[in-house]
XYZ file of C-alpha atoms in Angstrom:
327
model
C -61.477 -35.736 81.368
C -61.735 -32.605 79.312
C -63.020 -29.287 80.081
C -67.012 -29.221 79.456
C -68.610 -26.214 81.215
C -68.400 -22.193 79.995
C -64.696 -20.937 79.643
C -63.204 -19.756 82.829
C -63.691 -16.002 81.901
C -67.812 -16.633 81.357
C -68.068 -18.117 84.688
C -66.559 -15.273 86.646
C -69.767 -13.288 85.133
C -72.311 -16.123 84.928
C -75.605 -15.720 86.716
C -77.728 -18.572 87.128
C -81.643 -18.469 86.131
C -82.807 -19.775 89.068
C -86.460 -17.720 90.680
C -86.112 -17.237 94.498
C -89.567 -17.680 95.979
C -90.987 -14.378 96.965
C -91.610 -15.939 100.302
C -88.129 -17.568 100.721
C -87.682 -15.297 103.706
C -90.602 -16.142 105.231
C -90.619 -19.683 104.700
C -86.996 -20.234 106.019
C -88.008 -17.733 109.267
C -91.083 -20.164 110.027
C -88.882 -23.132 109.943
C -86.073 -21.812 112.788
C -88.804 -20.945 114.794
C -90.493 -23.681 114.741
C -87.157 -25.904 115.113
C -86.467 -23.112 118.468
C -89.719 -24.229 119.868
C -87.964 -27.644 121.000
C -85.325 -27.071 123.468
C -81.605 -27.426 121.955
C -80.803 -29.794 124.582
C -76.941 -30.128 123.734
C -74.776 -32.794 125.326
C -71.461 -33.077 125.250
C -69.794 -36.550 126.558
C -66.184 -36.844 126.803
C -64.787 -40.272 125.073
C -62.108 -41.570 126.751
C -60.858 -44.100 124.907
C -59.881 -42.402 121.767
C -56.287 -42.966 121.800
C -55.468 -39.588 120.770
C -53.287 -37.758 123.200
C -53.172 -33.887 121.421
C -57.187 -33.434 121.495
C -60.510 -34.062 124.077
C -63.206 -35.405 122.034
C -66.772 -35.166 122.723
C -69.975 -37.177 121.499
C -72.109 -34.451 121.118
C -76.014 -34.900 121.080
C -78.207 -31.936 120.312
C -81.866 -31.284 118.765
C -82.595 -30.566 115.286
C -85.482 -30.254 112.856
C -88.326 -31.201 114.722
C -86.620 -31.932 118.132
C -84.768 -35.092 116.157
C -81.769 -36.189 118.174
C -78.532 -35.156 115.993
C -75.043 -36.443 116.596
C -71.795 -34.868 115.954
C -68.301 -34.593 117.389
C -66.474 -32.077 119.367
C -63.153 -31.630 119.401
C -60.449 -29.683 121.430
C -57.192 -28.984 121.584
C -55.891 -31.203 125.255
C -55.740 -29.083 128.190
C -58.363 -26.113 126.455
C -58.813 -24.453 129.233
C -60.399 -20.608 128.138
C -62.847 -20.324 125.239
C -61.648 -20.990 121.810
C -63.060 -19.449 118.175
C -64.991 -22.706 116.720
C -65.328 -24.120 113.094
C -68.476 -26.054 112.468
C -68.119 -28.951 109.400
C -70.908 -30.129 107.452
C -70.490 -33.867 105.764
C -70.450 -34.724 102.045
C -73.512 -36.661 100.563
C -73.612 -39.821 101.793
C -71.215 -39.973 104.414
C -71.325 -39.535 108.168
C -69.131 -37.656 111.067
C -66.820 -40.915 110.784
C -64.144 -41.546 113.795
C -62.783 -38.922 115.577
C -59.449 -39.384 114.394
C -60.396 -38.467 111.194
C -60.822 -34.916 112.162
C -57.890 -33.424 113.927
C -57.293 -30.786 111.780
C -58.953 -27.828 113.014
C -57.969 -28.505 116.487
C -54.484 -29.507 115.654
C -54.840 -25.528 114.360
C -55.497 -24.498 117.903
C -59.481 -24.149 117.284
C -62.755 -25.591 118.626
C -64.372 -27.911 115.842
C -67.777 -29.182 115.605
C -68.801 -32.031 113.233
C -72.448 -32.709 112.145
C -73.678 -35.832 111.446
C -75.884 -35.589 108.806
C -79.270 -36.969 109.042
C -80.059 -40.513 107.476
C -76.821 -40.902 105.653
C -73.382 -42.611 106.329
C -73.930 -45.814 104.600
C -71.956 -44.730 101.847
C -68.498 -44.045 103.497
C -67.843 -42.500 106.941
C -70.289 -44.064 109.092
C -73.188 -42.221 110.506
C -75.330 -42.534 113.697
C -78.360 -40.086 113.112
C -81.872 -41.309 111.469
C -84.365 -39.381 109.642
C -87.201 -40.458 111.232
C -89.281 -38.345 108.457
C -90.804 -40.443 105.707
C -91.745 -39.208 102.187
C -93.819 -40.079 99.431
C -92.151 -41.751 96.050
C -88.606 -40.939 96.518
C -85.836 -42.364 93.735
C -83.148 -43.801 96.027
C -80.894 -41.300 97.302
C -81.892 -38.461 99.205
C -82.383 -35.369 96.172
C -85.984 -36.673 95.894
C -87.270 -37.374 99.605
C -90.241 -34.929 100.173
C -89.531 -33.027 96.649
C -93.336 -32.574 96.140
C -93.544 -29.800 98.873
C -91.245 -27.326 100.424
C -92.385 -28.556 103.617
C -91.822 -32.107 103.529
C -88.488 -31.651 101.329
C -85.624 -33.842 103.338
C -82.525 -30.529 102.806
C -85.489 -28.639 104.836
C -84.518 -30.766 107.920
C -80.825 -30.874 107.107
C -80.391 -27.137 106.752
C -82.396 -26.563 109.548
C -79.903 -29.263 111.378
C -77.335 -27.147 110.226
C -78.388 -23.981 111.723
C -78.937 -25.515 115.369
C -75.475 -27.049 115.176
C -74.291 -24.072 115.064
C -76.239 -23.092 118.012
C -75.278 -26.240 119.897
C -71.089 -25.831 119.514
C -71.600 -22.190 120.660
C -73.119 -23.381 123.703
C -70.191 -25.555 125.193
C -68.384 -23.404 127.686
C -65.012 -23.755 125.654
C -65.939 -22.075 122.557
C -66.140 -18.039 121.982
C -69.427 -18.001 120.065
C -68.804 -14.649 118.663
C -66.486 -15.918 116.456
C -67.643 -18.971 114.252
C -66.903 -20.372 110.524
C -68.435 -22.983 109.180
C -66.912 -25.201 106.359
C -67.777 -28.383 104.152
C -67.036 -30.128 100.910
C -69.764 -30.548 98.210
C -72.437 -31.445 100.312
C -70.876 -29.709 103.347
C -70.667 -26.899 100.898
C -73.925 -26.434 100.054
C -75.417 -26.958 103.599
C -72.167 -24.457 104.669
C -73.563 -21.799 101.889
C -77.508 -22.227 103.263
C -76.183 -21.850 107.066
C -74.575 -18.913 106.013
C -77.274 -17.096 104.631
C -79.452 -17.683 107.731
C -76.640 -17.507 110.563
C -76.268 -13.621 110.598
C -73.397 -13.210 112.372
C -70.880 -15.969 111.552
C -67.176 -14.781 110.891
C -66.400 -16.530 108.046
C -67.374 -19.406 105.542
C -65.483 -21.863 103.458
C -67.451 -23.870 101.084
C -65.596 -26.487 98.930
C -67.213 -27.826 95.404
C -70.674 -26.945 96.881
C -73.315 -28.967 95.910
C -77.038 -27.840 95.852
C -76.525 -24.683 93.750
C -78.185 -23.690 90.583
C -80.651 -26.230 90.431
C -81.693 -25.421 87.143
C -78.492 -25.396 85.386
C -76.983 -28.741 87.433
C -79.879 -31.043 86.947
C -79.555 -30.204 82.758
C -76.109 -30.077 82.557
C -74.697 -32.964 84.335
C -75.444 -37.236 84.392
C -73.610 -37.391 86.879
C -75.460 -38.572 90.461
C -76.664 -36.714 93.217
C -77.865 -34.531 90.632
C -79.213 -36.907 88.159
C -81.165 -38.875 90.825
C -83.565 -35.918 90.016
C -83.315 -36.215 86.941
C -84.761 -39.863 87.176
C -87.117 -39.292 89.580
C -88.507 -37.114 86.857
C -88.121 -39.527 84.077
C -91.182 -41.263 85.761
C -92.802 -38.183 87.046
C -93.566 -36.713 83.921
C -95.763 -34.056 85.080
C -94.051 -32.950 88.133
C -91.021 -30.954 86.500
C -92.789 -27.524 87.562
C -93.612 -28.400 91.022
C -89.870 -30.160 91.481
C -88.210 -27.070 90.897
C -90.750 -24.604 92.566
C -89.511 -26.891 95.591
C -86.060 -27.218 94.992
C -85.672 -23.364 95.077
C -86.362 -22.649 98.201
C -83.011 -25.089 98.900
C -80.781 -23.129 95.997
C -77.814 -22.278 97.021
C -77.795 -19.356 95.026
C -80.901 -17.508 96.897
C -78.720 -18.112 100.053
C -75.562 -16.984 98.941
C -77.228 -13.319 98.101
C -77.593 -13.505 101.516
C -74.307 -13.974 103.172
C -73.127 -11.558 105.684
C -69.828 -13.166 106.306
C -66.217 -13.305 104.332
C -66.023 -16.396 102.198
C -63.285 -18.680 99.977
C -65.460 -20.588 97.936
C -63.514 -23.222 95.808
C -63.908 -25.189 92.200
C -62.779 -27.168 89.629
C -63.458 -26.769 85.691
C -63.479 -30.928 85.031
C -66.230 -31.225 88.215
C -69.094 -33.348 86.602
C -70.570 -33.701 89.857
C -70.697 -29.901 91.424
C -70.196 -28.356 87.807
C -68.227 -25.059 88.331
C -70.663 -22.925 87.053
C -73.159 -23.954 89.558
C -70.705 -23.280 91.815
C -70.041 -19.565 90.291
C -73.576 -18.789 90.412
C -73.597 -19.261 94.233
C -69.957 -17.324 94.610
C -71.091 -14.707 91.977
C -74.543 -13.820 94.277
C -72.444 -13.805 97.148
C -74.015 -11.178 99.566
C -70.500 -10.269 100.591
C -67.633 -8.124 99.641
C -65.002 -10.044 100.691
C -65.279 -13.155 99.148
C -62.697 -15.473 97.125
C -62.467 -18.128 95.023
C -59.615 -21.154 94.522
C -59.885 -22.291 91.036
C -58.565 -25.890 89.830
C -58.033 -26.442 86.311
C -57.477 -29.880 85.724
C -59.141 -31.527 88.722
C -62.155 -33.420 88.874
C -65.349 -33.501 92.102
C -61.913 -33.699 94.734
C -61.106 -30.228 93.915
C -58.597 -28.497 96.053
C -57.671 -31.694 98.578
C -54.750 -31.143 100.692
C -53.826 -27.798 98.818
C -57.436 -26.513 99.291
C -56.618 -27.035 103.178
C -53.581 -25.125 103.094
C -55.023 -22.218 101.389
C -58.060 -22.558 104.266
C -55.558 -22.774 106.960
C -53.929 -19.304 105.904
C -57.039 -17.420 104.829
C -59.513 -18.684 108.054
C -57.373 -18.151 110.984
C -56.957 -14.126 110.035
C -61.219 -14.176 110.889
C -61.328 -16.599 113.802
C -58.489 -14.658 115.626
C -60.276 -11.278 114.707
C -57.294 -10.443 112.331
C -58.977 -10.085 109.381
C -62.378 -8.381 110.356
């Protein structure tokens, strides 16, 4: 696969033409709110039959958008026994919060770690175990088009929301130090990472891999490549709905949330992504609300970016702002 977005050296100074709502604010304000009128609820139920012997997992339980039961995990290092700094994971599109074994990184670093389920996926690898109970009007399969038609009824609206009261759930359990929480995710867990940073005020640090939902304008012209392109043919039959589609899909850009981070961030890329092109991803890193903020660039790789060497260069650069090093 050969290079096909703007040269390295344009995307370090590319700005994307997305229009943030003028009541983006306001909108995103009325939807925690409303989400904080249900009660949180969060339970945490230790499995004991995970045949792991290093960590305690949890089935977690809590309420999201609209009181909707959400599952996750929650996972500890064995024999936790004061309150740990916690990293909260989103899930890439499609997939769910899997097996527990599958996550054993972040506590095998000594932290708390919190996995969200995400809502109405999991078929496609993983395994999930949380409906949307939300319906929609014409949709093309997938989940990009679910409730495009109105900011409202749009289905990352209840994700992100999801998002934010995960958050709020893993710094409830007893164990965890809430005043110091990252949240991470690849390419879906990117994106929702990059929105639950800009309305989580005080987390200590993000780390959002190939983010997807960025740039909206730019990614649904430039790439063929699905999620993306299931908008893309949802307008290919809605002829007359390309102005009201993206009116909607801004209030879920990545890029009007990044201008509002208030936490470090490593952001990561790579220049043969047809899924998460890397200028989409540059025009959420290059908004970035925050000083301190990096990027990990990968030249010749494709939508798996960094892999294993992304996760080394997370577990030297997170730790320094979960263990109040680098603050």
């Amino acid at each position: 696969m050969s290079l096909f977005d703007l040269p390295l050296d344009e995307l370090r100074s590319y700005r994307s033409a997305s229009v943030e709502p003028e009541d983006f604010d306001q909108f995103w304000s009325k939807t925690l709110a409303e989400a904080r009128t249900h009660d949180l609820d969060p339970r945490f139920e230790r499995v004991q039959d995970t045949g792991l012997a290093s960590v305690e997992v949890y089935d977690v339980t809590f309420a999201g958008y609209g009181g909707h039961p959400v599952k996750g995990w929650f996972i500890l290092p064995a024999g936790t026994s004061e309150p740990l700094p916690v990293v909260v994971q989103f899930i890439g599109y499609g997939g769910g919060r899997g097996l527990p074994h599958t996550h054993l990184l972040w506590a095998s670093a000594g932290f708390a770690h919190f996995v969200m389920d995400t809502r109405g996926q999991g078929s496609g690898w993983g395994g999930g175990d949380t409906p949307d109970p939300v319906g929609s009007g014409p949709a093309f399969p997938g989940f990009m088009t679910r409730g495009i038609e109105d900011p409202a009824d749009y289905y990352y609206r209840r994700v992100f929301t999801d998002g934010v009261r995960a958050v709020e759930a893993a710094r409830s359990h007893p164990l965890v130090d809430a005043s110091r929480t990252a949240a991470i995710g690849i390419s879906q867990g990117g994106g929702i990472t990059v929105a639950v940073g800009g309305l989580v005020p005080d987390l200590v640090a993000i780390a959002p891999d190939v983010p997807f939902l960025c740039d909206f304008p730019r990614a649904t012209t430039l790439t063929d490549s699905n999620p993306y392109r299931e908008i893309g043919d949802y307008l290919n039959t809605y002829r007359t709905r390309v102005k009201q589609t993206y009116r909607t899909l801004a209030y879920f850009d990545g890029v009007h949330f990044a201008a509002r981070g208030r936490a470090p961030a490593l952001f990561s890329t790579a220049l043969e992504d047809r899924t998460c092109p890397p200028s989409t991803v540059f025009a959420a890193f290059n908004a970035y609300g925050h000083q301190d903020r990096g990027i990990e660039v990968y030249d010749f790789n494709g939508h798996e970016g960094g892999g294993d060497q992304q996760q080394v260069a997370q577990l030297r650069w997170l730790p320094r702002y979960l263990t109040g090093a680098g603050r």
